[in-house]
XYZ file of C-alpha atoms in Angstrom:
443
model
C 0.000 0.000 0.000
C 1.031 3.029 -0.622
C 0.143 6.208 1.371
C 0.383 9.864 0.273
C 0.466 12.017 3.029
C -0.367 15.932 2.233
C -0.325 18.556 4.502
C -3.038 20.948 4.483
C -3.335 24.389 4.418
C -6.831 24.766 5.498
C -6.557 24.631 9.373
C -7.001 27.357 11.866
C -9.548 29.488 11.925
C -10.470 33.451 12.795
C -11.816 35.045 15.495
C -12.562 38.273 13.719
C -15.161 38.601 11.091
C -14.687 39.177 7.451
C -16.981 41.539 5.348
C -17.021 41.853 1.407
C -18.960 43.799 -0.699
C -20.184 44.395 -4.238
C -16.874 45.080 -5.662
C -14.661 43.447 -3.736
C -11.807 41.531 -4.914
C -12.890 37.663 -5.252
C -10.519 34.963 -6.266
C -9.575 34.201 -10.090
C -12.190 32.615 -12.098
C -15.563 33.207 -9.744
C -16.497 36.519 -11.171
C -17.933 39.357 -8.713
C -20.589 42.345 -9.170
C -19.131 45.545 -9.224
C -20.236 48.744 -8.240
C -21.544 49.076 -4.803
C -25.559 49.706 -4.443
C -27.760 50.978 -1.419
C -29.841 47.849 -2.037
C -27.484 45.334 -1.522
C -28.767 42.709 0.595
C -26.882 42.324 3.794
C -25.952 39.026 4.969
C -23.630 37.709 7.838
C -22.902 34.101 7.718
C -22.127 31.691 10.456
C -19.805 28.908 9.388
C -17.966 26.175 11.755
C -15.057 24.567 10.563
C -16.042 21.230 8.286
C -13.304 18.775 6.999
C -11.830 20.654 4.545
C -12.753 20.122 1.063
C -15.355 18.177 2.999
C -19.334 17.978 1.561
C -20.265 20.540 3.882
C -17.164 22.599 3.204
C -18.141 22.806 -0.172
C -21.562 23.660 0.004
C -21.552 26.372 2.536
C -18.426 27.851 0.171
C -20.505 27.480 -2.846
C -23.407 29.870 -1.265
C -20.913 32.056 -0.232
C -19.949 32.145 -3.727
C -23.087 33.135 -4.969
C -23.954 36.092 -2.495
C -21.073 37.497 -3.091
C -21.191 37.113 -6.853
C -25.068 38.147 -6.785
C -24.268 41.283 -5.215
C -24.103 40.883 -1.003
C -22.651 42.522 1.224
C -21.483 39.557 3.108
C -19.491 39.096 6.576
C -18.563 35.795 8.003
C -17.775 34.955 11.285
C -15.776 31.278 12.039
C -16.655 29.011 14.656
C -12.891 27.216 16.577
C -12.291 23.773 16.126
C -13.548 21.933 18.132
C -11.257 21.056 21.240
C -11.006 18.090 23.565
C -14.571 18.255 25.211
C -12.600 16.748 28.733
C -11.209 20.081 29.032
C -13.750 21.964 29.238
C -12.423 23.876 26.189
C -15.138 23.016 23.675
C -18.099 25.105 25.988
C -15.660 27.799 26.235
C -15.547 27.830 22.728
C -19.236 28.222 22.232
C -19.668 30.748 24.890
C -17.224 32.660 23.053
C -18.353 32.693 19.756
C -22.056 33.159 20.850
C -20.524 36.276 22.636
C -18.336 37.372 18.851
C -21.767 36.336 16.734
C -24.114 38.722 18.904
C -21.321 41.873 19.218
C -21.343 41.439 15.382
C -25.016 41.615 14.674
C -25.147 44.077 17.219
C -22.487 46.045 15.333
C -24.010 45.300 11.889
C -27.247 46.656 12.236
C -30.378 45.242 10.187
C -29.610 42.288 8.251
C -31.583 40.737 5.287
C -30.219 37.354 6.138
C -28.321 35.874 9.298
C -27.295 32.900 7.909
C -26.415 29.340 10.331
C -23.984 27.228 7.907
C -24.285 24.234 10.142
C -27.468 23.047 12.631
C -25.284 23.342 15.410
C -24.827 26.788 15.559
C -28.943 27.502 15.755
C -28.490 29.015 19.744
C -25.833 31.373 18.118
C -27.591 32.608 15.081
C -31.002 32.959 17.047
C -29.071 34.715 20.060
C -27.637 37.175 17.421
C -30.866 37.397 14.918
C -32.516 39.302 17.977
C -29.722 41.952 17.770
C -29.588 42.593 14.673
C -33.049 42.741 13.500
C -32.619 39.731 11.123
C -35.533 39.250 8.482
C -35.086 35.452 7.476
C -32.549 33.170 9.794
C -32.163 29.527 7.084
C -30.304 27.383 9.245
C -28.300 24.777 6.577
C -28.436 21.346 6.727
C -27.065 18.246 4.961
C -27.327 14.866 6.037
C -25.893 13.052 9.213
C -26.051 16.671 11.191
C -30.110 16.615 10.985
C -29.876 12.762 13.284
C -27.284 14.340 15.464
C -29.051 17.744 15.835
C -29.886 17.598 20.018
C -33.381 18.030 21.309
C -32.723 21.166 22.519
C -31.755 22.584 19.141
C -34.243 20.910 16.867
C -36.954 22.591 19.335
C -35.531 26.119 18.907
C -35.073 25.331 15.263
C -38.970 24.167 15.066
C -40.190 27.355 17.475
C -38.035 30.079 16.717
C -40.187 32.511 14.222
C -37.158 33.523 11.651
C -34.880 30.192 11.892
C -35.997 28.214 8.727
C -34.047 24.788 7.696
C -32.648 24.851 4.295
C -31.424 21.617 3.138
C -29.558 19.913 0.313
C -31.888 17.271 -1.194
C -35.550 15.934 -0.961
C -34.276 12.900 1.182
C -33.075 15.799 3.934
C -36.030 17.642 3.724
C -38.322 14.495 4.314
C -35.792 14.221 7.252
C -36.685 17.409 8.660
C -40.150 17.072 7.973
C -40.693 16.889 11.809
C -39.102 20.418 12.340
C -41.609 22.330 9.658
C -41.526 22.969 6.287
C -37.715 22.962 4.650
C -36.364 24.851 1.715
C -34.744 22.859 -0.848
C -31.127 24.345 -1.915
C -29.263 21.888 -4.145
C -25.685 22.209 -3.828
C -23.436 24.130 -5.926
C -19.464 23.716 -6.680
C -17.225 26.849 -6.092
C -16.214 27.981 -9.215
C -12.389 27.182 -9.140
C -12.813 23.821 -8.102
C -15.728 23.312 -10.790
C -13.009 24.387 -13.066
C -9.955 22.836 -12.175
C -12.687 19.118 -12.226
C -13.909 19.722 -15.779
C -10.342 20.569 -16.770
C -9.321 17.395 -15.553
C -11.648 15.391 -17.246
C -11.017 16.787 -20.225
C -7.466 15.464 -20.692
C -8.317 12.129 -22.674
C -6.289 9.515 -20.827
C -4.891 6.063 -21.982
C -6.324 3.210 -19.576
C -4.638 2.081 -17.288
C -3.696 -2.158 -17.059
C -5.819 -2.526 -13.615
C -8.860 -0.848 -13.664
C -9.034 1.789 -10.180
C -11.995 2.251 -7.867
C -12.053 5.075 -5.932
C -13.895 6.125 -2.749
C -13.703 10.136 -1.389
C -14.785 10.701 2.213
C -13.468 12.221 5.819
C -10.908 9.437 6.769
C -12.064 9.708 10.084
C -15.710 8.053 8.758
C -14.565 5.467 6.778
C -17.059 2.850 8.499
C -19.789 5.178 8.724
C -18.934 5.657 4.616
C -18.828 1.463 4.002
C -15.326 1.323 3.207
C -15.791 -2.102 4.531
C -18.571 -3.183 2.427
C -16.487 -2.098 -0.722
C -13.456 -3.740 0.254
C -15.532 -7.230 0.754
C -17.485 -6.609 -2.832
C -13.962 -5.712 -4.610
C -12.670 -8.863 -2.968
C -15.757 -10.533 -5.350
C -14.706 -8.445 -7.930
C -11.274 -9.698 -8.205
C -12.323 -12.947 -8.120
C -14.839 -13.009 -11.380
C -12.515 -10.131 -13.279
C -8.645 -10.246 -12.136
C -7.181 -7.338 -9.966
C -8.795 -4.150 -9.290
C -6.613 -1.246 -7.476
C -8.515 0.773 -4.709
C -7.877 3.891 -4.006
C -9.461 6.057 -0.808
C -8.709 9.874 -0.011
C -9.723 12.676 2.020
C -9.121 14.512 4.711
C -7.303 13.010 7.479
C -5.243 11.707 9.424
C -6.570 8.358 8.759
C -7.281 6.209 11.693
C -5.012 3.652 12.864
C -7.703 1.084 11.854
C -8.362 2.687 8.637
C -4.720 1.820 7.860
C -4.595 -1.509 9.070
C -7.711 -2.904 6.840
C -5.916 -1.288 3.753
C -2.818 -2.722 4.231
C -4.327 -6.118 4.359
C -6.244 -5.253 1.276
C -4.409 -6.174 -2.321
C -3.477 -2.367 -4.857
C -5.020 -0.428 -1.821
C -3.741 3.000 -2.121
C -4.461 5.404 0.424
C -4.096 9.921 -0.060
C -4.837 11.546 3.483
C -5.580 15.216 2.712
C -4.474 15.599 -0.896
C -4.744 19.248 -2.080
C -7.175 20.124 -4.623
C -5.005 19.467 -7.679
C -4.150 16.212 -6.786
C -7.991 15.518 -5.832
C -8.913 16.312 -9.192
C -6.298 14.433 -10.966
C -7.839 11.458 -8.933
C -11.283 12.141 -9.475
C -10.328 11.967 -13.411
C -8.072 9.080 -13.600
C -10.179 6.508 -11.878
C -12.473 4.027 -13.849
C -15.253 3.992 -11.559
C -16.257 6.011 -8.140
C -18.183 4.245 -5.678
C -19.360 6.208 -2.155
C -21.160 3.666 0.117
C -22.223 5.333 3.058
C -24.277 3.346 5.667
C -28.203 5.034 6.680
C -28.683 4.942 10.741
C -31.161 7.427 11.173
C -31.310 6.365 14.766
C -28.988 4.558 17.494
C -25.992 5.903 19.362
C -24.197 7.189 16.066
C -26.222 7.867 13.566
C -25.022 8.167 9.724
C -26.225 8.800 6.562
C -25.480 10.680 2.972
C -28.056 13.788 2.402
C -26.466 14.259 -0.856
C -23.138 13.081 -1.137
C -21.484 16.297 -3.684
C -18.441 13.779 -3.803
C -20.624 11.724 -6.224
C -21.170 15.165 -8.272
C -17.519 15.758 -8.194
C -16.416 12.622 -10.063
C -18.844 13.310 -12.732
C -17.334 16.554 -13.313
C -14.292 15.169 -13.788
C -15.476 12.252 -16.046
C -15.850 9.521 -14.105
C -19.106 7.231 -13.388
C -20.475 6.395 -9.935
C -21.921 4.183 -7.684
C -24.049 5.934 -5.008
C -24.899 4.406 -1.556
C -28.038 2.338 -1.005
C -30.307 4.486 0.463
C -30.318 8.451 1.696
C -30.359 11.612 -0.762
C -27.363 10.370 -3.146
C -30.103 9.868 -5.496
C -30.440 13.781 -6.475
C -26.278 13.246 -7.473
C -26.239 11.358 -10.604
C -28.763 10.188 -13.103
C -29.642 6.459 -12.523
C -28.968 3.996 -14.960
C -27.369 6.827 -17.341
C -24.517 8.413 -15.069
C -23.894 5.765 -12.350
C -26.001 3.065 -10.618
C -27.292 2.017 -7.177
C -27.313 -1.372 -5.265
C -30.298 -2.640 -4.421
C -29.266 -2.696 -0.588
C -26.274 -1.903 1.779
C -24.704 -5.787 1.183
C -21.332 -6.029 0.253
C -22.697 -8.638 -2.469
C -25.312 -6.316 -3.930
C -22.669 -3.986 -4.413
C -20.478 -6.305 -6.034
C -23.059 -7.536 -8.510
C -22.985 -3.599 -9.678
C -19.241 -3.083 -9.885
C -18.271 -6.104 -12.180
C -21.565 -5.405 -14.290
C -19.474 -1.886 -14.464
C -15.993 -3.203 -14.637
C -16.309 -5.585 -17.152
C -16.746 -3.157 -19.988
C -14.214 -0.418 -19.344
C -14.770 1.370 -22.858
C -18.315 1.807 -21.992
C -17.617 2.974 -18.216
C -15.832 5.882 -19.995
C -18.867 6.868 -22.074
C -21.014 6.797 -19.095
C -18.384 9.547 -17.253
C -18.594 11.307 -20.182
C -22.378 12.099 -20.272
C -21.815 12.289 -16.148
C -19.111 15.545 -17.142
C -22.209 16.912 -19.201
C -24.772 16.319 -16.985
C -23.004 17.841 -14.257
C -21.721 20.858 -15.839
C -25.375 21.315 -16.986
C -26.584 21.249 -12.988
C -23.721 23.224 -11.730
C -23.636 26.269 -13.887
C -22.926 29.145 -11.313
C -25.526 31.189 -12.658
C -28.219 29.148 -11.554
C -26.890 28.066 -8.245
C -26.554 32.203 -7.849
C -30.427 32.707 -8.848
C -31.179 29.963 -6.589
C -29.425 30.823 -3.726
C -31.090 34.211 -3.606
C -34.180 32.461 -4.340
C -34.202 30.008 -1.079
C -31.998 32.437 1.388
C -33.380 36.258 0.556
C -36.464 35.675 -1.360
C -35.523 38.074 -4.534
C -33.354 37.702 -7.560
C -29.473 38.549 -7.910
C -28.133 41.687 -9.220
C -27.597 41.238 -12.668
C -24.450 39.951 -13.873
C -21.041 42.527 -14.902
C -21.230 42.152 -18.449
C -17.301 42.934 -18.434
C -16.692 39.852 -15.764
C -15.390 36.736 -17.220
C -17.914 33.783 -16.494
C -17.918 31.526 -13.622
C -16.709 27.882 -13.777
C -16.759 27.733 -17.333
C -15.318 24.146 -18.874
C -12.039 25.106 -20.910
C -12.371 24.885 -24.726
C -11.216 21.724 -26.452
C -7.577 22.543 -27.301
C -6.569 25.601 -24.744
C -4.655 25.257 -21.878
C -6.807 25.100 -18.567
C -5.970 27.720 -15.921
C -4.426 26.175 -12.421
C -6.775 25.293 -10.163
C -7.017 28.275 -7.481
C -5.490 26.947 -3.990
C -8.048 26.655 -1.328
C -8.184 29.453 1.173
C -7.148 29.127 4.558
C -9.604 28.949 7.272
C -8.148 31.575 9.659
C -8.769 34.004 6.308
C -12.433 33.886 5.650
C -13.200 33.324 2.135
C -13.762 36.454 -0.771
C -16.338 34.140 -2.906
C -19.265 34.978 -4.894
C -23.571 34.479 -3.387
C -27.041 33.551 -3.384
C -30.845 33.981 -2.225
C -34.472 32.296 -0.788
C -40.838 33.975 0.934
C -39.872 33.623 5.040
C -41.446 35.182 7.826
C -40.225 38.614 7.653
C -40.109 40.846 11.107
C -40.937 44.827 10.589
């Protein structure tokens, strides 16, 4: 086995917020309105630190995106990593940034949007929505974080007049049914990424001798994501079709058990925390991409995939997928046309699905070709920006700078690709582009 080790640049994270306006500087390649106007909408966004280049990462970044690009003026206060709860450090944590959120609403005045970018940080964004005067409070949810959401918080979230869920697929809203009505936000991709993916799979690669599975998830979740399962189905696999070469990334470090069922698993390849550009490269020269996350709605740790934008990921870069079993994966990929789904959670269902798959490498290549077009098509930044509006501020965008280059676009066939913009560090809130959302409104 060989392991990759890559240190990240994403840690830390700042205790001061960060405010950007129509105008302001925003990275290569995602746009930006110019010119600032009285009726910007005003937002200040909540975030807590995800895995980076995590689901939830992504998706809060992508939103971000699209305010900022729509025309917001957007600050964003960051929650601390967590610490060791034994220390007493982790409530300390809370108190404090419950004390930063509210003496930054306070400070900011009325807002058109208070935003929560995780369930967990509902007491926070309610504390400070009563300072500030917030119309609409959505309160952004994926998947496992709706199960895990205590009872305290899912009553405030179901009581509180402005707080609103906003979630990432029909599976999570049915979740959430119990908490009220939920607004539906399908994910977006920030821009640069989008770009650097469809650049990748547009490099026409030879194949390879051994045909390569690959799984992307939090190392630290690997059972909750049914790394297990797939390493008993490819151990089928091999049987009927010859070797098959695994390979598993994301951010780490990976567990000490993590390691030890890869090393005793034949061409098992392991990346912990690969940057972007190496992520992409991945994505683009596997065969096949299979994410098998386990659904526990209940019990002491409960799992499950809301969406799974790893799934939409590997399509942009050209490769086909297998989505989990059951949850919201479903929304990622078009069945039967851009990747497939076992008929349960069995390690032999799932096998039955990846030699069907393996067995004709030629046509698993035409398969992540219509995935690339089919996500591109439900990714274009333009829509996620008119939805985002849509679902968080109830009103449309400010129309786009006709002198701005667009957003995400996939390169031409023939020019050179530009390099994949490195991922911002968490102590240095993100400059990306926004988005909008009929909610209770307070006068």
């Amino acid at each position: 086995m060989r392991s990759l080790r890559s240190v990240s640049p994403w840690t830390g994270v700042s205790g001061s917020p960060d405010t950007r306006r129509p105008g302001a500087s925003s990275p290569p390649g995602t746009g930006g309105s110019t010119g600032p106007s009285a009726a910007a909408p005003r937002v200040l966004l909540l975030a807590a630190p995800a895995g980076p280049g995590g689901g939830v990462d992504r998706y809060v970044s992508a939103v971000e995106e699209a305010l900022l690009d729509g025309g917001a003026t957007l600050t964003r206060l960051n929650h601390p990593p967590a610490t060791d709860p034994g220390t007493g450090g982790q409530l300390a944590a809370r108190v404090d940034f419950a004390r930063r959120a509210a003496g930054t609403a306070r400070r900011l005045g009325r807002l058109d949007a208070l935003v929560a970018g995780r369930p967990d940080l509902v007491k926070p964004a309610a504390s400070a929505a009563s300072l500030s005067g917030a119309r609409r409070v959505p309160v952004l949810c994926y998947g496992a974080d709706i199960w895990r959401m205590p009872p305290a918080d899912r009553a405030l979230l179901t009581r509180h007049p402005l707080l609103c869920p906003v979630t990432i697929s029909s599976f999570s809203a049915g979740a959430l049914a119990g908490l009220g009505l939920a607004r539906l936000l399908p994910p977006g991709v920030p821009s640069a990424w989008r770009t650097a993916l469809l650049a990748e799979g547009a490099r026409r690669r030879p194949h390879t001798p051994v045909p390569t599975v690959l799984s992307v998830f939090p190392l630290a979740a690997w059972a909750d994501k049914g790394l297990g399962a797939l390493v008993e189905a490819l151990a089928v696999v091999r049987a009927e079709l010859g070797p098959v070469r695994l390979v598993v990334a994301g951010h780490g470090p990976a567990p000490g058990a993590l390691h030890e069922l890869l090393s005793a698993t034949p061409d098992a390849e392991l990346h912990e925390s690969p940057p972007d550009e190496a992520l992409a490269r991945l994505y683009a020269t596997a065969d096949l991409f299979a994410l098998c996350t386990r659904t526990r709605p209940t019990g002491p740790r409960p799992c499950g995939e809301g969406y799974g934008l790893v799934l939409l990921e590997a399509q942009l870069a050209g490769c086909a997928v297998v989505g989990p079993a059951f949850g919201g994966s479903r929304d990622a990929y078009q069945e039967g046309v851009t990747g497939m789904t076992p008929v349960d959670e069995s390690p032999g269902a799932l096998a039955d699905i990846l030699v069907g798959l393996l067995r004709d490498r030629a046509r698993l290549t035409r398969t992540g070709r219509r995935g690339a077009e089919w996500a591109e098509s439900v990714t274009r930044p333009e829509d996620h920006r008119r939805a985002v509006f849509q679902v968080l501020l109830d009103r449309p965008p400010a129309p786009p700078d006709p002198a701005a280059p667009a957003s995400g676009a996939a390169p031409s066939s023939g020019s050179t690709p530009p390099p994949p913009e490195p991922r911002p560090a968490l102590d240095r809130p993100r400059t990306l582009p926004a988005a909008s959302g009929g909610w209770p409104t307070r006068e």
